C-alpha cells in the first residue's frame, strides 16, 4: 500500500529564513511517499510544486534510484519472503542568497538489507535546487585530498580513546568525505554500511560543527557554503536573543532531534547509548552514540523523562563553546537572573570544571551558561524547572 504524507517546507526552513532573504522555497513542498506492507514500510521524500519541472523530476528520480534496492526488498517481502524493513526519509532545506538552495535528504534503512541479511544503512543525498545536480565535495572543501587527510587525522584524535575499547582505530579510514549532509549546524559524514559501525550495530556517522572545520571549507562570498550563510551562523545578531529564548522555551538546543520532556527510553532506542548511565547530582546522565551528541549529557531525575541537556559542544546561534566569553554572552542575553560560583565540590557533582554558571529562566526552562575560570563559555545547559 502506498500513501503520501504532505509536509510544507515552510516549517523546515522557518528558522533559517530569519537569516536570509526569502528564496521562494517556502511555497514548495515535499511529500513522503510511503509504501507499507505489514510491519514494513519505505518512506521516500519527493519534491512537488516546483516551477522548474525538469529539476523537480531530476531530483525525484535520483532519490528513487537511491532507494531502489530497498523498494525491491519490500517487493520480496510482499511476495512472502520472511523479514522486516523500515526505511525512513528525513529532509532539510537551506535557502541560499544566490538561489542555489540546498535540499539534504537522509534515507535510513533498518532490517532486511538488499543482501538478504539484517543490517543498518544510511544514504545521504544533497541537491542544488537551482539545477537538480548533486552537491559535491569539490564545491564544499578547498582541497579534497588535503581535507581527506585532515579528517582522518582528526577523527583518530577524537575517537581513539572511545573506540579503542571495541574497534580498531584503523576502521575510521577511509574517511567518507563524499558521503556528507549539510545542515544548519554543520556537516555530518556517513560511513558506508559494512564498514564502521557503533557498538549498537548501527552504521557510524561523524558530525562536525562549522567552527570546528572552517579551515577546510570554501567560504568565499560566492562559494556554495558562503551563499548558504555559514559564516553568519558563527556570530549572533540583533535577533539572536529572541530566537534563543524561543528555542529554549521549546526545550531544545540547535542541531538536536530531542526535546525536554521526552521519554529517555525512546531517545536511547533511537540514538543508542555510548556508555551505561552514570550518576549525576540527584539523578543520572547518559551519553548517546549518535555523534551529533558528542560531549553532550542527557539528564534525568528519576522520572524517566529527559529533564536536562548539557552540551560542551554547541553553537547557540552564534554563542559558541570554547570561543565565546561571558561578556559576549551577556551582550546577547543580558544580565543573568543569578550567577553561581561553582567550587570543586559543586562542579564535580555536575561533571564540570570549577567555574561560574549564569542562569536565565525562560518560561519553565532554565538556560544555564557555564564558564570556566577564564570566563570562556564551557557548556550550554537547559533544564526543566520543577
mmCIF file of C-alpha atoms in Angstrom:
data_model
loop_
_atom_site.group_PDB
_atom_site.id
_atom_site.type_symbol
_atom_site.label_atom_id
_atom_site.label_comp_id
_atom_site.label_asym_id
_atom_site.label_seq_id
_atom_site.Cartn_x
_atom_site.Cartn_y
_atom_site.Cartn_z
ATOM 1 C CA UNK A 1 0.000 0.000 0.000
ATOM 2 C CA UNK A 2 1.363 3.417 -0.945
ATOM 3 C CA UNK A 3 0.275 6.694 0.560
ATOM 4 C CA UNK A 4 1.513 10.268 0.568
ATOM 5 C CA UNK A 5 2.329 12.363 3.610
ATOM 6 C CA UNK A 6 2.447 16.053 2.774
ATOM 7 C CA UNK A 7 4.943 18.298 4.561
ATOM 8 C CA UNK A 8 5.181 22.031 3.927
ATOM 9 C CA UNK A 9 8.758 23.168 3.520
ATOM 10 C CA UNK A 10 7.830 26.343 5.365
ATOM 11 C CA UNK A 11 8.164 24.624 8.746
ATOM 12 C CA UNK A 12 11.536 23.162 7.769
ATOM 13 C CA UNK A 13 13.106 26.444 6.754
ATOM 14 C CA UNK A 14 11.384 28.938 9.019
ATOM 15 C CA UNK A 15 14.391 29.241 11.305
ATOM 16 C CA UNK A 16 16.950 29.725 8.562
ATOM 17 C CA UNK A 17 14.671 32.138 6.713
ATOM 18 C CA UNK A 18 15.188 34.538 9.591
ATOM 19 C CA UNK A 19 18.784 34.849 8.415
ATOM 20 C CA UNK A 20 18.302 35.110 4.686
ATOM 21 C CA UNK A 21 16.186 36.767 2.046
ATOM 22 C CA UNK A 22 13.249 34.513 1.253
ATOM 23 C CA UNK A 23 14.232 32.461 -1.771
ATOM 24 C CA UNK A 24 10.701 31.417 -2.710
ATOM 25 C CA UNK A 25 11.101 27.854 -1.461
ATOM 26 C CA UNK A 26 8.521 28.352 1.255
ATOM 27 C CA UNK A 27 5.785 27.855 -1.359
ATOM 28 C CA UNK A 28 7.169 24.470 -2.375
ATOM 29 C CA UNK A 29 6.592 21.179 -0.597
ATOM 30 C CA UNK A 30 7.948 17.712 -0.032
ATOM 31 C CA UNK A 31 5.766 14.639 0.071
ATOM 32 C CA UNK A 32 6.853 11.447 1.809
ATOM 33 C CA UNK A 33 5.760 8.635 -0.463
ATOM 34 C CA UNK A 34 5.173 5.749 1.916
ATOM 35 C CA UNK A 35 4.819 2.156 0.767
ATOM 36 C CA UNK A 36 3.747 -0.229 3.528
ATOM 37 C CA UNK A 37 3.343 -3.972 3.944
ATOM 38 C CA UNK A 38 2.555 -5.499 7.320
ATOM 39 C CA UNK A 39 5.241 -4.149 9.690
ATOM 40 C CA UNK A 40 7.477 -2.932 6.857
ATOM 41 C CA UNK A 41 7.487 0.495 5.267
ATOM 42 C CA UNK A 42 9.615 2.611 2.938
ATOM 43 C CA UNK A 43 9.429 6.428 3.006
ATOM 44 C CA UNK A 44 10.801 8.327 0.010
ATOM 45 C CA UNK A 45 10.843 12.152 0.056
ATOM 46 C CA UNK A 46 9.657 13.648 -3.229
ATOM 47 C CA UNK A 47 9.572 17.279 -4.319
ATOM 48 C CA UNK A 48 6.336 18.679 -5.658
ATOM 49 C CA UNK A 49 5.112 22.013 -6.982
ATOM 50 C CA UNK A 50 8.418 23.399 -8.279
ATOM 51 C CA UNK A 51 8.234 25.870 -11.144
ATOM 52 C CA UNK A 52 11.066 24.011 -12.861
ATOM 53 C CA UNK A 53 9.603 20.572 -13.559
ATOM 54 C CA UNK A 54 12.879 19.314 -15.079
ATOM 55 C CA UNK A 55 14.770 19.990 -11.838
ATOM 56 C CA UNK A 56 11.955 18.505 -9.784
ATOM 57 C CA UNK A 57 11.888 15.312 -11.869
ATOM 58 C CA UNK A 58 15.688 15.022 -11.910
ATOM 59 C CA UNK A 59 15.897 15.166 -8.111
ATOM 60 C CA UNK A 60 12.916 12.876 -7.541
ATOM 61 C CA UNK A 61 14.301 10.228 -9.875
ATOM 62 C CA UNK A 62 17.704 10.405 -8.152
ATOM 63 C CA UNK A 63 16.064 9.857 -4.757
ATOM 64 C CA UNK A 64 14.080 6.900 -6.074
ATOM 65 C CA UNK A 65 17.199 5.415 -7.620
ATOM 66 C CA UNK A 66 18.997 5.657 -4.262
ATOM 67 C CA UNK A 67 16.111 3.784 -2.606
ATOM 68 C CA UNK A 68 15.571 1.272 -5.430
ATOM 69 C CA UNK A 69 17.257 -1.692 -3.719
ATOM 70 C CA UNK A 70 15.104 -1.232 -0.636
ATOM 71 C CA UNK A 71 11.938 -0.960 -2.711
ATOM 72 C CA UNK A 72 12.930 -4.235 -4.352
ATOM 73 C CA UNK A 73 13.412 -5.772 -0.914
ATOM 74 C CA UNK A 74 9.950 -4.596 0.083
ATOM 75 C CA UNK A 75 8.540 -6.272 -3.028
ATOM 76 C CA UNK A 76 10.198 -9.518 -1.951
ATOM 77 C CA UNK A 77 8.607 -9.211 1.475
ATOM 78 C CA UNK A 78 5.226 -8.635 -0.176
ATOM 79 C CA UNK A 79 5.718 -11.825 -2.173
ATOM 80 C CA UNK A 80 6.223 -13.880 1.006
ATOM 81 C CA UNK A 81 9.946 -13.661 1.721
ATOM 82 C CA UNK A 82 10.412 -13.544 5.509
ATOM 83 C CA UNK A 83 11.794 -10.415 7.140
ATOM 84 C CA UNK A 84 11.025 -6.826 8.037
ATOM 85 C CA UNK A 85 12.279 -3.491 6.674
ATOM 86 C CA UNK A 86 11.891 0.133 7.714
ATOM 87 C CA UNK A 87 13.238 2.975 5.591
ATOM 88 C CA UNK A 88 12.752 6.490 6.949
ATOM 89 C CA UNK A 89 13.244 9.657 4.939
ATOM 90 C CA UNK A 90 14.376 12.911 6.561
ATOM 91 C CA UNK A 91 14.958 16.184 4.741
ATOM 92 C CA UNK A 92 16.297 19.672 5.361
ATOM 93 C CA UNK A 93 16.145 22.730 3.100
ATOM 94 C CA UNK A 94 18.515 25.684 3.486
ATOM 95 C CA UNK A 95 17.900 28.773 1.338
ATOM 96 C CA UNK A 96 20.787 30.411 -0.488
ATOM 97 C CA UNK A 97 21.383 34.057 -1.280
ATOM 98 C CA UNK A 98 22.004 33.281 -4.954
ATOM 99 C CA UNK A 99 19.068 30.900 -5.484
ATOM 100 C CA UNK A 100 21.117 27.686 -5.233
ATOM 101 C CA UNK A 101 19.071 26.423 -2.309
ATOM 102 C CA UNK A 102 20.137 23.159 -0.716
ATOM 103 C CA UNK A 103 17.996 20.061 -0.258
ATOM 104 C CA UNK A 104 19.588 17.495 2.079
ATOM 105 C CA UNK A 105 17.981 14.070 2.388
ATOM 106 C CA UNK A 106 18.899 11.152 4.626
ATOM 107 C CA UNK A 107 17.443 7.714 3.990
ATOM 108 C CA UNK A 108 17.907 5.392 6.977
ATOM 109 C CA UNK A 109 17.199 1.687 6.480
ATOM 110 C CA UNK A 110 16.867 -0.863 9.276
ATOM 111 C CA UNK A 111 16.052 -4.550 8.887
ATOM 112 C CA UNK A 112 16.427 -6.816 5.874
ATOM 113 C CA UNK A 113 19.120 -5.392 3.599
ATOM 114 C CA UNK A 114 19.395 -5.981 -0.177
ATOM 115 C CA UNK A 115 21.974 -8.690 0.648
ATOM 116 C CA UNK A 116 19.246 -10.636 2.426
ATOM 117 C CA UNK A 117 20.855 -10.190 5.830
ATOM 118 C CA UNK A 118 19.643 -7.880 8.613
ATOM 119 C CA UNK A 119 21.514 -4.613 8.915
ATOM 120 C CA UNK A 120 21.518 -0.831 9.028
ATOM 121 C CA UNK A 121 22.236 1.636 6.236
ATOM 122 C CA UNK A 122 22.310 5.414 5.851
ATOM 123 C CA UNK A 123 22.155 7.062 2.431
ATOM 124 C CA UNK A 124 22.935 10.815 2.363
ATOM 125 C CA UNK A 125 21.792 12.834 -0.660
ATOM 126 C CA UNK A 126 22.389 16.548 -1.319
ATOM 127 C CA UNK A 127 20.894 18.526 -4.211
ATOM 128 C CA UNK A 128 21.180 22.020 -5.606
ATOM 129 C CA UNK A 129 17.567 23.116 -6.122
ATOM 130 C CA UNK A 130 18.575 25.570 -8.854
ATOM 131 C CA UNK A 131 19.774 22.878 -11.261
ATOM 132 C CA UNK A 132 18.941 19.478 -9.745
ATOM 133 C CA UNK A 133 22.575 18.435 -9.518
ATOM 134 C CA UNK A 134 24.147 16.633 -6.591
ATOM 135 C CA UNK A 135 26.324 18.811 -4.372
ATOM 136 C CA UNK A 136 29.917 17.564 -4.495
ATOM 137 C CA UNK A 137 32.826 17.605 -2.086
ATOM 138 C CA UNK A 138 34.693 19.814 -4.549
ATOM 139 C CA UNK A 139 32.064 22.521 -4.008
ATOM 140 C CA UNK A 140 32.446 22.312 -0.224
ATOM 141 C CA UNK A 141 36.154 21.827 0.506
ATOM 142 C CA UNK A 142 39.159 23.921 -0.514
ATOM 143 C CA UNK A 143 41.228 20.847 -1.351
ATOM 144 C CA UNK A 144 39.528 17.463 -1.184
ATOM 145 C CA UNK A 145 42.772 15.469 -0.905
ATOM 146 C CA UNK A 146 44.029 17.654 1.922
ATOM 147 C CA UNK A 147 40.610 17.538 3.605
ATOM 148 C CA UNK A 148 40.561 13.737 3.393
ATOM 149 C CA UNK A 149 43.884 13.553 5.213
ATOM 150 C CA UNK A 150 42.898 16.200 7.761
ATOM 151 C CA UNK A 151 39.640 14.453 8.673
ATOM 152 C CA UNK A 152 41.326 11.052 9.024
ATOM 153 C CA UNK A 153 43.839 12.511 11.462
ATOM 154 C CA UNK A 154 41.167 14.470 13.317
ATOM 155 C CA UNK A 155 38.726 11.623 13.841
ATOM 156 C CA UNK A 156 41.552 9.390 15.049
ATOM 157 C CA UNK A 157 42.381 12.006 17.695
ATOM 158 C CA UNK A 158 38.747 12.404 18.716
ATOM 159 C CA UNK A 159 37.755 8.763 18.873
ATOM 160 C CA UNK A 160 40.936 6.924 19.771
ATOM 161 C CA UNK A 161 40.021 6.559 23.440
ATOM 162 C CA UNK A 162 36.316 5.991 22.830
ATOM 163 C CA UNK A 163 36.578 3.400 20.078
ATOM 164 C CA UNK A 164 39.677 1.553 21.212
ATOM 165 C CA UNK A 165 37.573 -0.437 23.664
ATOM 166 C CA UNK A 166 35.765 -2.299 20.903
ATOM 167 C CA UNK A 167 37.008 -1.148 17.468
ATOM 168 C CA UNK A 168 40.298 -0.943 15.632
ATOM 169 C CA UNK A 169 41.072 2.750 15.158
ATOM 170 C CA UNK A 170 42.036 1.948 11.569
ATOM 171 C CA UNK A 171 38.354 1.289 10.868
ATOM 172 C CA UNK A 172 37.960 5.065 10.750
ATOM 173 C CA UNK A 173 39.751 5.013 7.378
ATOM 174 C CA UNK A 174 38.959 5.810 4.673
ATOM 175 C CA UNK A 175 37.023 8.838 5.861
ATOM 176 C CA UNK A 176 33.749 9.148 3.873
ATOM 177 C CA UNK A 177 34.390 12.677 2.558
ATOM 178 C CA UNK A 178 31.938 12.305 -0.346
ATOM 179 C CA UNK A 179 29.099 10.980 1.833
ATOM 180 C CA UNK A 180 28.030 14.165 3.603
ATOM 181 C CA UNK A 181 24.966 16.139 4.587
ATOM 182 C CA UNK A 182 24.917 19.856 5.339
ATOM 183 C CA UNK A 183 22.527 21.237 7.929
ATOM 184 C CA UNK A 184 22.055 24.407 9.956
ATOM 185 C CA UNK A 185 24.763 23.498 12.496
ATOM 186 C CA UNK A 186 27.455 21.760 10.469
ATOM 187 C CA UNK A 187 28.265 18.784 8.266
ATOM 188 C CA UNK A 188 27.686 15.089 9.002
ATOM 189 C CA UNK A 189 29.668 12.355 7.251
ATOM 190 C CA UNK A 190 28.182 8.867 6.872
ATOM 191 C CA UNK A 191 30.255 5.701 6.656
ATOM 192 C CA UNK A 192 29.055 3.138 4.109
ATOM 193 C CA UNK A 193 27.295 0.092 5.529
ATOM 194 C CA UNK A 194 29.550 -2.837 6.465
ATOM 195 C CA UNK A 195 32.450 -0.510 7.267
ATOM 196 C CA UNK A 196 32.483 1.390 10.584
ATOM 197 C CA UNK A 197 29.623 0.603 12.950
ATOM 198 C CA UNK A 198 28.877 1.628 16.510
ATOM 199 C CA UNK A 199 28.563 -0.895 19.312
ATOM 200 C CA UNK A 200 24.794 -1.000 18.750
ATOM 201 C CA UNK A 201 25.371 -2.248 15.209
ATOM 202 C CA UNK A 202 24.216 0.976 13.588
ATOM 203 C CA UNK A 203 26.317 2.436 10.798
ATOM 204 C CA UNK A 204 28.545 5.220 12.116
ATOM 205 C CA UNK A 205 28.356 8.886 11.213
ATOM 206 C CA UNK A 206 30.582 11.763 12.309
ATOM 207 C CA UNK A 207 29.280 15.311 12.845
ATOM 208 C CA UNK A 208 31.387 18.476 12.806
ATOM 209 C CA UNK A 209 30.132 21.916 13.731
ATOM 210 C CA UNK A 210 31.090 24.591 11.219
ATOM 211 C CA UNK A 211 33.518 26.401 13.508
ATOM 212 C CA UNK A 212 35.439 23.144 14.022
ATOM 213 C CA UNK A 213 36.302 22.762 10.323
ATOM 214 C CA UNK A 214 36.458 26.319 8.968
ATOM 215 C CA UNK A 215 39.981 25.914 7.592
ATOM 216 C CA UNK A 216 38.812 23.088 5.319
ATOM 217 C CA UNK A 217 35.771 24.834 3.847
ATOM 218 C CA UNK A 218 35.284 27.050 0.815
ATOM 219 C CA UNK A 219 33.687 30.112 2.352
ATOM 220 C CA UNK A 220 34.436 32.960 -0.018
ATOM 221 C CA UNK A 221 31.481 35.196 -0.781
ATOM 222 C CA UNK A 222 30.317 33.431 -3.960
ATOM 223 C CA UNK A 223 31.018 29.870 -2.808
ATOM 224 C CA UNK A 224 28.223 27.371 -2.250
ATOM 225 C CA UNK A 225 28.601 27.460 1.551
ATOM 226 C CA UNK A 226 29.195 31.199 1.506
ATOM 227 C CA UNK A 227 25.837 31.750 -0.143
ATOM 228 C CA UNK A 228 24.200 29.430 2.403
ATOM 229 C CA UNK A 229 25.354 31.864 5.083
ATOM 230 C CA UNK A 230 27.691 29.593 7.032
ATOM 231 C CA UNK A 231 29.816 32.464 8.334
ATOM 232 C CA UNK A 232 26.737 34.338 9.531
ATOM 233 C CA UNK A 233 25.856 31.342 11.699
ATOM 234 C CA UNK A 234 29.039 31.827 13.710
ATOM 235 C CA UNK A 235 28.090 35.153 15.242
ATOM 236 C CA UNK A 236 24.970 36.482 16.956
ATOM 237 C CA UNK A 237 22.813 39.240 15.513
ATOM 238 C CA UNK A 238 20.047 41.527 16.746
ATOM 239 C CA UNK A 239 17.506 38.681 16.582
ATOM 240 C CA UNK A 240 19.605 36.152 18.495
ATOM 241 C CA UNK A 241 18.204 36.835 21.967
ATOM 242 C CA UNK A 242 14.582 36.360 20.903
ATOM 243 C CA UNK A 243 15.397 33.292 18.813
ATOM 244 C CA UNK A 244 17.417 31.699 21.614
ATOM 245 C CA UNK A 245 14.526 32.210 24.023
ATOM 246 C CA UNK A 246 12.107 30.612 21.552
ATOM 247 C CA UNK A 247 14.360 27.566 21.184
ATOM 248 C CA UNK A 248 14.947 27.206 24.923
ATOM 249 C CA UNK A 249 11.299 27.540 25.967
ATOM 250 C CA UNK A 250 10.571 24.771 23.453
ATOM 251 C CA UNK A 251 13.041 22.557 25.362
ATOM 252 C CA UNK A 252 15.511 22.256 22.504
ATOM 253 C CA UNK A 253 19.080 23.070 21.520
ATOM 254 C CA UNK A 254 20.257 23.625 17.909
ATOM 255 C CA UNK A 255 21.201 20.513 15.986
ATOM 256 C CA UNK A 256 19.443 18.037 18.289
ATOM 257 C CA UNK A 257 16.352 15.982 17.457
ATOM 258 C CA UNK A 258 15.302 15.673 21.087
ATOM 259 C CA UNK A 259 13.234 17.850 23.421
ATOM 260 C CA UNK A 260 12.910 18.164 27.185
ATOM 261 C CA UNK A 261 10.077 16.011 28.499
ATOM 262 C CA UNK A 262 10.561 13.148 26.030
ATOM 263 C CA UNK A 263 10.889 9.600 27.341
ATOM 264 C CA UNK A 264 14.509 8.631 27.943
ATOM 265 C CA UNK A 265 13.971 5.047 26.805
ATOM 266 C CA UNK A 266 12.589 6.248 23.460
ATOM 267 C CA UNK A 267 15.606 8.526 22.981
ATOM 268 C CA UNK A 268 18.046 5.766 23.855
ATOM 269 C CA UNK A 269 16.350 3.335 21.496
ATOM 270 C CA UNK A 270 16.516 5.803 18.627
ATOM 271 C CA UNK A 271 20.071 7.094 19.070
ATOM 272 C CA UNK A 272 21.852 4.346 21.026
ATOM 273 C CA UNK A 273 23.945 4.601 24.187
ATOM 274 C CA UNK A 274 27.658 5.305 24.097
ATOM 275 C CA UNK A 275 28.089 4.374 27.768
ATOM 276 C CA UNK A 276 25.919 2.953 30.519
ATOM 277 C CA UNK A 277 24.064 5.604 32.564
ATOM 278 C CA UNK A 278 26.197 7.358 35.157
ATOM 279 C CA UNK A 279 25.428 9.220 38.351
ATOM 280 C CA UNK A 280 24.586 12.918 38.180
ATOM 281 C CA UNK A 281 23.536 15.226 41.019
ATOM 282 C CA UNK A 282 20.207 13.787 42.256
ATOM 283 C CA UNK A 283 19.783 11.800 39.066
ATOM 284 C CA UNK A 284 21.689 10.149 36.234
ATOM 285 C CA UNK A 285 23.186 11.135 32.912
ATOM 286 C CA UNK A 286 23.686 9.306 29.627
ATOM 287 C CA UNK A 287 25.723 9.937 26.514
ATOM 288 C CA UNK A 288 24.240 8.942 23.182
ATOM 289 C CA UNK A 289 26.024 7.001 20.490
ATOM 290 C CA UNK A 290 24.875 9.304 17.670
ATOM 291 C CA UNK A 291 27.815 11.645 17.063
ATOM 292 C CA UNK A 292 25.699 14.788 16.916
ATOM 293 C CA UNK A 293 25.503 14.373 20.704
ATOM 294 C CA UNK A 294 29.230 14.028 21.276
ATOM 295 C CA UNK A 295 30.275 15.731 24.541
ATOM 296 C CA UNK A 296 26.614 16.114 25.490
ATOM 297 C CA UNK A 297 24.936 14.709 28.599
ATOM 298 C CA UNK A 298 21.229 13.894 28.770
ATOM 299 C CA UNK A 299 19.989 14.212 32.332
ATOM 300 C CA UNK A 300 17.067 12.530 34.090
ATOM 301 C CA UNK A 301 15.968 12.882 37.711
ATOM 302 C CA UNK A 302 14.188 9.601 38.250
ATOM 303 C CA UNK A 303 11.016 10.328 36.310
ATOM 304 C CA UNK A 304 12.043 8.519 33.137
ATOM 305 C CA UNK A 305 11.912 11.782 31.185
ATOM 306 C CA UNK A 306 14.573 13.996 29.669
ATOM 307 C CA UNK A 307 14.955 16.732 32.282
ATOM 308 C CA UNK A 308 18.154 18.382 31.087
ATOM 309 C CA UNK A 309 20.588 18.665 28.173
ATOM 310 C CA UNK A 310 24.157 19.728 28.996
ATOM 311 C CA UNK A 311 26.371 20.217 25.951
ATOM 312 C CA UNK A 312 30.050 21.105 25.952
ATOM 313 C CA UNK A 313 29.983 21.298 22.153
ATOM 314 C CA UNK A 314 27.419 23.820 20.978
ATOM 315 C CA UNK A 315 26.784 26.783 18.712
ATOM 316 C CA UNK A 316 23.787 28.503 20.273
ATOM 317 C CA UNK A 317 23.010 30.862 17.395
ATOM 318 C CA UNK A 318 26.490 32.388 17.484
ATOM 319 C CA UNK A 319 27.316 31.781 21.157
ATOM 320 C CA UNK A 320 29.947 29.055 20.811
ATOM 321 C CA UNK A 321 31.518 26.843 23.465
ATOM 322 C CA UNK A 322 35.270 27.277 23.663
ATOM 323 C CA UNK A 323 35.134 30.614 21.813
ATOM 324 C CA UNK A 324 32.537 32.993 23.259
ATOM 325 C CA UNK A 325 33.282 34.817 26.513
ATOM 326 C CA UNK A 326 30.929 35.686 29.348
ATOM 327 C CA UNK A 327 30.893 39.272 28.077
ATOM 328 C CA UNK A 328 29.936 38.017 24.590
ATOM 329 C CA UNK A 329 27.054 36.012 26.013
ATOM 330 C CA UNK A 330 25.773 38.787 28.254
ATOM 331 C CA UNK A 331 25.861 41.235 25.359
ATOM 332 C CA UNK A 332 23.281 38.985 23.690
ATOM 333 C CA UNK A 333 21.268 37.587 26.613
ATOM 334 C CA UNK A 334 21.683 40.417 29.086
ATOM 335 C CA UNK A 335 22.426 40.096 32.780
ATOM 336 C CA UNK A 336 21.535 36.654 34.207
ATOM 337 C CA UNK A 337 18.812 36.127 36.784
ATOM 338 C CA UNK A 338 21.501 34.711 39.038
ATOM 339 C CA UNK A 339 25.176 33.820 38.790
ATOM 340 C CA UNK A 340 26.653 30.957 40.819
ATOM 341 C CA UNK A 341 30.288 30.311 41.667
ATOM 342 C CA UNK A 342 30.903 26.584 41.170
ATOM 343 C CA UNK A 343 33.563 25.273 43.550
ATOM 344 C CA UNK A 344 35.383 21.946 43.236
ATOM 345 C CA UNK A 345 32.679 20.056 45.116
ATOM 346 C CA UNK A 346 29.687 21.642 43.376
ATOM 347 C CA UNK A 347 31.204 21.414 39.909
ATOM 348 C CA UNK A 348 32.157 17.764 40.364
ATOM 349 C CA UNK A 349 28.518 16.841 41.066
ATOM 350 C CA UNK A 350 27.675 18.101 37.561
ATOM 351 C CA UNK A 351 30.800 16.677 35.880
ATOM 352 C CA UNK A 352 32.089 20.199 35.222
ATOM 353 C CA UNK A 353 35.331 22.064 35.950
ATOM 354 C CA UNK A 354 35.478 24.841 38.504
ATOM 355 C CA UNK A 355 33.794 27.932 37.108
ATOM 356 C CA UNK A 356 30.727 30.158 37.055
ATOM 357 C CA UNK A 357 27.164 29.378 35.978
ATOM 358 C CA UNK A 358 24.822 32.123 34.748
ATOM 359 C CA UNK A 359 21.139 31.217 34.893
ATOM 360 C CA UNK A 360 18.393 32.590 32.609
ATOM 361 C CA UNK A 361 14.817 31.367 33.309
ATOM 362 C CA UNK A 362 12.724 31.087 30.137
ATOM 363 C CA UNK A 363 9.065 30.018 30.633
ATOM 364 C CA UNK A 364 9.511 26.798 32.599
ATOM 365 C CA UNK A 365 13.058 26.121 31.428
ATOM 366 C CA UNK A 366 16.381 27.350 32.755
ATOM 367 C CA UNK A 367 19.123 28.232 30.312
ATOM 368 C CA UNK A 368 22.406 27.765 32.136
ATOM 369 C CA UNK A 369 25.558 29.181 30.563
ATOM 370 C CA UNK A 370 28.661 27.699 32.172
ATOM 371 C CA UNK A 371 32.106 29.303 32.074
ATOM 372 C CA UNK A 372 35.495 28.093 33.190
ATOM 373 C CA UNK A 373 37.595 30.308 35.424
ATOM 374 C CA UNK A 374 38.881 32.181 32.359
ATOM 375 C CA UNK A 375 35.234 33.204 31.644
ATOM 376 C CA UNK A 376 35.159 31.373 28.313
ATOM 377 C CA UNK A 377 31.912 29.520 27.613
ATOM 378 C CA UNK A 378 32.397 25.861 28.518
ATOM 379 C CA UNK A 379 28.881 24.399 28.306
ATOM 380 C CA UNK A 380 25.289 25.238 27.395
ATOM 381 C CA UNK A 381 22.716 23.590 29.649
ATOM 382 C CA UNK A 382 18.930 23.648 29.505
ATOM 383 C CA UNK A 383 16.983 22.280 32.424
ATOM 384 C CA UNK A 384 13.276 21.814 33.145
ATOM 385 C CA UNK A 385 12.225 23.921 36.127
ATOM 386 C CA UNK A 386 10.490 21.543 38.538
#
